[in-house]
PDB file of C-alpha atoms and ligand atoms in Angstrom:
ATOM      1  CA  MET A 496     -50.578  12.352  21.504  1.00  0.00           C
ATOM      2  CA  LYS A 497     -52.994  15.165  20.947  1.00  0.00           C
ATOM      3  CA  HIS A 498     -53.034  18.362  22.991  1.00  0.00           C
ATOM      4  CA  LEU A 499     -56.172  19.475  24.824  1.00  0.00           C
ATOM      5  CA  VAL A 500     -57.158  22.807  23.283  1.00  0.00           C
ATOM      6  CA  LEU A 501     -59.590  25.377  24.717  1.00  0.00           C
ATOM      7  CA  ILE A 502     -61.206  27.848  22.334  1.00  0.00           C
ATOM      8  CA  GLY A 503     -63.649  30.706  22.783  1.00  0.00           C
ATOM      9  CA  LEU A 504     -64.146  34.427  23.014  1.00  0.00           C
ATOM     10  CA  MET A 505     -62.278  36.627  25.477  1.00  0.00           C
ATOM     11  CA  GLY A 506     -63.551  36.077  28.996  1.00  0.00           C
ATOM     12  CA  SER A 507     -64.776  32.524  28.405  1.00  0.00           C
ATOM     13  CA  GLY A 508     -62.444  31.195  31.102  1.00  0.00           C
ATOM     14  CA  LYS A 509     -59.987  29.302  28.875  1.00  0.00           C
ATOM     15  CA  SER A 510     -56.976  30.050  31.076  1.00  0.00           C
ATOM     16  CA  THR A 511     -58.666  29.547  34.430  1.00  0.00           C
ATOM     17  CA  LEU A 512     -60.191  26.238  33.401  1.00  0.00           C
ATOM     18  CA  GLY A 513     -57.112  25.228  31.401  1.00  0.00           C
ATOM     19  CA  LYS A 514     -54.827  25.540  34.434  1.00  0.00           C
ATOM     20  CA  LYS A 515     -57.121  23.311  36.504  1.00  0.00           C
ATOM     21  CA  ILE A 516     -57.348  20.696  33.739  1.00  0.00           C
ATOM     22  CA  ALA A 517     -53.580  20.713  33.205  1.00  0.00           C
ATOM     23  CA  ASN A 518     -53.092  20.224  36.907  1.00  0.00           C
ATOM     24  CA  SER A 519     -55.446  17.272  37.053  1.00  0.00           C
ATOM     25  CA  LEU A 520     -53.979  15.568  33.949  1.00  0.00           C
ATOM     26  CA  ASP A 521     -50.447  16.446  35.026  1.00  0.00           C
ATOM     27  CA  TYR A 522     -49.880  18.238  31.703  1.00  0.00           C
ATOM     28  CA  VAL A 523     -48.043  21.476  31.074  1.00  0.00           C
ATOM     29  CA  PHE A 524     -50.406  24.449  30.650  1.00  0.00           C
ATOM     30  CA  MET A 525     -49.837  26.943  27.845  1.00  0.00           C
ATOM     31  CA  ASP A 526     -51.577  30.241  27.180  1.00  0.00           C
ATOM     32  CA  THR A 527     -50.753  31.408  23.629  1.00  0.00           C
ATOM     33  CA  ASP A 528     -51.003  35.108  24.582  1.00  0.00           C
ATOM     34  CA  GLN A 529     -48.592  34.624  27.449  1.00  0.00           C
ATOM     35  CA  ILE A 530     -46.031  32.800  25.303  1.00  0.00           C
ATOM     36  CA  ILE A 531     -46.182  35.508  22.628  1.00  0.00           C
ATOM     37  CA  GLU A 532     -45.761  38.228  25.267  1.00  0.00           C
ATOM     38  CA  GLN A 533     -42.755  36.427  26.730  1.00  0.00           C
ATOM     39  CA  LYS A 534     -41.130  35.769  23.337  1.00  0.00           C
ATOM     40  CA  GLU A 535     -41.622  39.313  22.079  1.00  0.00           C
ATOM     41  CA  GLY A 536     -40.958  41.000  25.415  1.00  0.00           C
ATOM     42  CA  LYS A 537     -44.084  43.134  24.916  1.00  0.00           C
ATOM     43  CA  SER A 538     -47.665  43.125  26.128  1.00  0.00           C
ATOM     44  CA  ILE A 539     -50.493  42.236  23.721  1.00  0.00           C
ATOM     45  CA  ASN A 540     -51.545  45.918  23.865  1.00  0.00           C
ATOM     46  CA  GLN A 541     -48.045  47.044  22.858  1.00  0.00           C
ATOM     47  CA  LEU A 542     -47.902  44.499  20.039  1.00  0.00           C
ATOM     48  CA  PHE A 543     -51.233  45.699  18.629  1.00  0.00           C
ATOM     49  CA  GLU A 544     -50.244  49.371  19.006  1.00  0.00           C
ATOM     50  CA  GLU A 545     -46.719  49.105  17.638  1.00  0.00           C
ATOM     51  CA  LYS A 546     -47.016  46.428  14.972  1.00  0.00           C
ATOM     52  CA  GLY A 547     -50.751  46.030  14.359  1.00  0.00           C
ATOM     53  CA  GLU A 548     -53.180  43.136  14.570  1.00  0.00           C
ATOM     54  CA  PHE A 549     -51.971  41.514  11.330  1.00  0.00           C
ATOM     55  CA  HIS A 550     -48.490  41.044  12.803  1.00  0.00           C
ATOM     56  CA  PHE A 551     -49.963  39.595  16.007  1.00  0.00           C
ATOM     57  CA  ARG A 552     -51.966  37.067  13.958  1.00  0.00           C
ATOM     58  CA  THR A 553     -48.738  36.021  12.202  1.00  0.00           C
ATOM     59  CA  LEU A 554     -47.067  35.477  15.578  1.00  0.00           C
ATOM     60  CA  GLU A 555     -50.022  33.349  16.700  1.00  0.00           C
ATOM     61  CA  HIS A 556     -49.781  31.243  13.533  1.00  0.00           C
ATOM     62  CA  GLN A 557     -46.029  30.736  13.924  1.00  0.00           C
ATOM     63  CA  LEU A 558     -46.484  29.656  17.536  1.00  0.00           C
ATOM     64  CA  LEU A 559     -49.208  27.230  16.548  1.00  0.00           C
ATOM     65  CA  LYS A 560     -47.062  25.638  13.856  1.00  0.00           C
ATOM     66  CA  SER A 561     -44.262  25.165  16.366  1.00  0.00           C
ATOM     67  CA  LEU A 562     -46.641  23.207  18.629  1.00  0.00           C
ATOM     68  CA  LYS A 563     -46.929  20.544  15.949  1.00  0.00           C
ATOM     69  CA  GLU A 564     -43.404  19.465  16.805  1.00  0.00           C
ATOM     70  CA  GLU A 565     -44.118  19.276  20.548  1.00  0.00           C
ATOM     71  CA  GLN A 566     -43.884  15.671  21.733  1.00  0.00           C
ATOM     72  CA  SER A 567     -45.632  15.760  25.106  1.00  0.00           C
ATOM     73  CA  PRO A 568     -49.298  16.722  25.176  1.00  0.00           C
ATOM     74  CA  MET A 569     -50.252  20.029  26.796  1.00  0.00           C
ATOM     75  CA  VAL A 570     -53.361  21.943  27.724  1.00  0.00           C
ATOM     76  CA  ILE A 571     -53.481  24.986  25.435  1.00  0.00           C
ATOM     77  CA  ALA A 572     -55.648  28.067  25.984  1.00  0.00           C
ATOM     78  CA  THR A 573     -55.775  29.966  22.689  1.00  0.00           C
ATOM     79  CA  GLY A 574     -56.238  33.708  22.299  1.00  0.00           C
ATOM     80  CA  GLY A 575     -59.886  34.398  21.374  1.00  0.00           C
ATOM     81  CA  GLY A 576     -59.127  35.273  17.760  1.00  0.00           C
ATOM     82  CA  LEU A 577     -56.504  32.628  17.057  1.00  0.00           C
ATOM     83  CA  PRO A 578     -58.800  29.920  15.585  1.00  0.00           C
ATOM     84  CA  CYS A 579     -60.240  32.390  13.064  1.00  0.00           C
ATOM     85  CA  PHE A 580     -57.128  33.358  11.094  1.00  0.00           C
ATOM     86  CA  ASN A 581     -54.648  31.626   8.755  1.00  0.00           C
ATOM     87  CA  ASP A 582     -56.478  28.280   8.714  1.00  0.00           C
ATOM     88  CA  ASN A 583     -55.528  27.880  12.375  1.00  0.00           C
ATOM     89  CA  MET A 584     -58.707  25.955  13.196  1.00  0.00           C
ATOM     90  CA  ILE A 585     -57.671  23.178  10.798  1.00  0.00           C
ATOM     91  CA  LEU A 586     -54.245  23.051  12.414  1.00  0.00           C
ATOM     92  CA  LEU A 587     -55.749  23.031  15.917  1.00  0.00           C
ATOM     93  CA  ASN A 588     -57.920  20.040  15.060  1.00  0.00           C
ATOM     94  CA  GLU A 589     -54.861  18.243  13.715  1.00  0.00           C
ATOM     95  CA  ILE A 590     -52.732  18.729  16.791  1.00  0.00           C
ATOM     96  CA  GLY A 591     -55.387  18.631  19.473  1.00  0.00           C
ATOM     97  CA  VAL A 592     -58.774  17.659  20.784  1.00  0.00           C
ATOM     98  CA  THR A 593     -60.590  20.995  20.639  1.00  0.00           C
ATOM     99  CA  PHE A 594     -63.223  22.343  23.025  1.00  0.00           C
ATOM    100  CA  TYR A 595     -65.261  25.462  22.327  1.00  0.00           C
ATOM    101  CA  LEU A 596     -66.422  27.215  25.492  1.00  0.00           C
ATOM    102  CA  ASP A 597     -69.690  28.680  24.249  1.00  0.00           C
ATOM    103  CA  LEU A 598     -70.903  31.659  26.274  1.00  0.00           C
ATOM    104  CA  LYS A 599     -73.242  34.574  25.634  1.00  0.00           C
ATOM    105  CA  PRO A 600     -71.756  38.040  25.014  1.00  0.00           C
ATOM    106  CA  GLY A 601     -73.730  39.528  27.930  1.00  0.00           C
ATOM    107  CA  LEU A 602     -72.112  37.206  30.472  1.00  0.00           C
ATOM    108  CA  LEU A 603     -68.683  37.606  28.882  1.00  0.00           C
ATOM    109  CA  ALA A 604     -68.995  41.400  29.029  1.00  0.00           C
ATOM    110  CA  GLN A 605     -69.806  41.240  32.752  1.00  0.00           C
ATOM    111  CA  ARG A 606     -66.724  39.139  33.367  1.00  0.00           C
ATOM    112  CA  LEU A 607     -64.517  41.308  31.181  1.00  0.00           C
ATOM    113  CA  MET A 608     -65.279  44.794  32.453  1.00  0.00           C
ATOM    114  CA  GLN A 609     -62.472  44.586  35.033  1.00  0.00           C
ATOM    115  CA  GLY A 610     -59.708  43.176  32.845  1.00  0.00           C
ATOM    116  CA  LYS A 611     -60.643  44.878  29.573  1.00  0.00           C
ATOM    117  CA  GLN A 612     -57.745  47.364  29.614  1.00  0.00           C
ATOM    118  CA  LYS A 613     -55.365  44.498  28.838  1.00  0.00           C
ATOM    119  CA  ARG A 614     -57.353  43.642  25.716  1.00  0.00           C
ATOM    120  CA  PRO A 615     -56.738  45.896  22.716  1.00  0.00           C
ATOM    121  CA  LEU A 616     -60.083  45.093  21.094  1.00  0.00           C
ATOM    122  CA  LEU A 617     -62.060  46.127  24.184  1.00  0.00           C
ATOM    123  CA  LYS A 618     -60.125  48.737  26.092  1.00  0.00           C
ATOM    124  CA  ASP A 619     -61.770  52.127  26.370  1.00  0.00           C
ATOM    125  CA  LEU A 620     -65.207  50.709  25.463  1.00  0.00           C
ATOM    126  CA  SER A 621     -68.254  51.154  27.718  1.00  0.00           C
ATOM    127  CA  HIS A 622     -70.157  48.106  29.004  1.00  0.00           C
ATOM    128  CA  GLU A 623     -72.731  48.480  26.228  1.00  0.00           C
ATOM    129  CA  GLU A 624     -70.028  48.795  23.591  1.00  0.00           C
ATOM    130  CA  VAL A 625     -68.244  45.701  24.945  1.00  0.00           C
ATOM    131  CA  VAL A 626     -71.464  43.671  24.598  1.00  0.00           C
ATOM    132  CA  LEU A 627     -71.869  44.956  21.039  1.00  0.00           C
ATOM    133  CA  LYS A 628     -68.243  44.242  20.136  1.00  0.00           C
ATOM    134  CA  LEU A 629     -68.418  40.697  21.535  1.00  0.00           C
ATOM    135  CA  SER A 630     -71.705  40.065  19.713  1.00  0.00           C
ATOM    136  CA  THR A 631     -70.135  41.178  16.435  1.00  0.00           C
ATOM    137  CA  LEU A 632     -67.025  39.084  17.025  1.00  0.00           C
ATOM    138  CA  LEU A 633     -69.203  36.077  17.799  1.00  0.00           C
ATOM    139  CA  ILE A 634     -71.105  36.448  14.512  1.00  0.00           C
ATOM    140  CA  GLU A 635     -67.789  36.637  12.651  1.00  0.00           C
ATOM    141  CA  ARG A 636     -66.145  33.800  14.532  1.00  0.00           C
ATOM    142  CA  GLU A 637     -68.809  31.275  15.419  1.00  0.00           C
ATOM    143  CA  ASP A 638     -68.372  29.240  12.237  1.00  0.00           C
ATOM    144  CA  TYR A 639     -64.702  28.730  13.106  1.00  0.00           C
ATOM    145  CA  TYR A 640     -65.327  27.971  16.781  1.00  0.00           C
ATOM    146  CA  LYS A 641     -68.011  25.455  15.877  1.00  0.00           C
ATOM    147  CA  LYS A 642     -65.485  23.379  13.966  1.00  0.00           C
ATOM    148  CA  SER A 643     -64.229  22.267  17.398  1.00  0.00           C
ATOM    149  CA  ASN A 644     -64.487  18.596  18.305  1.00  0.00           C
ATOM    150  CA  PHE A 645     -66.718  19.545  21.244  1.00  0.00           C
ATOM    151  CA  CYS A 646     -68.914  22.649  21.635  1.00  0.00           C
ATOM    152  CA  LEU A 647     -69.732  23.033  25.298  1.00  0.00           C
ATOM    153  CA  PRO A 648     -72.543  25.089  26.831  1.00  0.00           C
ATOM    154  CA  LEU A 649     -71.861  26.760  30.184  1.00  0.00           C
ATOM    155  CA  GLU A 650     -73.157  23.833  32.255  1.00  0.00           C
ATOM    156  CA  ALA A 651     -70.680  21.434  30.595  1.00  0.00           C
ATOM    157  CA  GLN A 652     -67.655  23.681  31.001  1.00  0.00           C
ATOM    158  CA  ASN A 653     -66.044  21.954  33.919  1.00  0.00           C
ATOM    159  CA  LEU A 654     -62.952  19.956  34.726  1.00  0.00           C
ATOM    160  CA  LYS A 655     -64.700  16.585  34.983  1.00  0.00           C
ATOM    161  CA  GLN A 656     -66.630  16.767  31.701  1.00  0.00           C
ATOM    162  CA  ILE A 657     -63.710  18.063  29.678  1.00  0.00           C
ATOM    163  CA  THR A 658     -61.119  15.612  30.992  1.00  0.00           C
ATOM    164  CA  GLU A 659     -63.506  12.697  30.460  1.00  0.00           C
ATOM    165  CA  LEU A 660     -64.271  13.739  26.881  1.00  0.00           C
ATOM    166  CA  TYR A 661     -60.589  14.284  26.178  1.00  0.00           C
ATOM    167  CA  LEU A 662     -59.453  10.956  27.607  1.00  0.00           C
ATOM    168  CA  LYS A 663     -62.140   9.133  25.602  1.00  0.00           C
ATOM    169  CA  ALA A 664     -61.163  10.993  22.425  1.00  0.00           C
ATOM    170  CA  ILE A 665     -57.505  10.035  22.651  1.00  0.00           C
ATOM    171  CA  GLN A 666     -58.122   6.351  23.427  1.00  0.00           C
TER     172      GLN A 666
HETATM  173  C1  S3P B1994     -58.146  38.503  21.243  1.00  0.00           C
HETATM  174  C2  S3P B1994     -58.203  37.793  22.418  1.00  0.00           C
HETATM  175  C3  S3P B1994     -57.158  37.900  23.443  1.00  0.00           C
HETATM  176  C4  S3P B1994     -55.818  38.287  22.801  1.00  0.00           C
HETATM  177  C5  S3P B1994     -55.986  39.540  21.996  1.00  0.00           C
HETATM  178  C6  S3P B1994     -57.009  39.377  20.868  1.00  0.00           C
HETATM  179  C7  S3P B1994     -59.249  38.337  20.254  1.00  0.00           C
HETATM  180  O1  S3P B1994     -57.015  36.661  24.126  1.00  0.00           O
HETATM  181  O2  S3P B1994     -55.317  37.251  22.000  1.00  0.00           O
HETATM  182  O3  S3P B1994     -56.352  40.564  22.865  1.00  0.00           O
HETATM  183  O4  S3P B1994     -59.042  38.668  19.069  1.00  0.00           O
HETATM  184  O5  S3P B1994     -60.335  37.855  20.650  1.00  0.00           O
HETATM  185  P1  S3P B1994     -58.040  36.125  25.269  1.00  0.00           P
HETATM  186  O6  S3P B1994     -59.158  35.434  24.545  1.00  0.00           O
HETATM  187  O7  S3P B1994     -57.210  35.175  26.053  1.00  0.00           O
HETATM  188  O8  S3P B1994     -58.479  37.298  26.046  1.00  0.00           O
END
């Protein structure tokens, strides 16, 4: 059985929506950042500062490979960069039905201003710089994100639509 996988930039609501979907499908919810933090005993900020982004991307890839062995399907919220490194997008499409939550950098920046200190790629940036950073990341990442099984605009990013599409896809 395939997992239900949510993909998108920071602030796109993967975890918030993922928890609701998991609840309604009676699946376990997994946030890749959270699992890595628990396993390593360090925050994402600490991991970036102490060991660098390259090491973090290796941890993400290892975690993803381990999910291949998982028997029961889960709802997985991936870190924003995860699909774009180490051929992870190919792996995600193998193990899951993938949904890209497509949102504009301006809206994401608004949502992220409060929680940005927890995110190494955004902390210490002004609002304008956050918009610029997200726009750049989107240009770099969009080709990966768009390999998702479903690319959803804001109006389609809801529990009902996603569960329906998922249940149809796994039939
Ligand atoms: C990152 C996104 C973060 C986290 C890390 C790097 C990225 O996850 O993995 O800060 O490269 O976009 P969220 O998308 O859950 O914020």
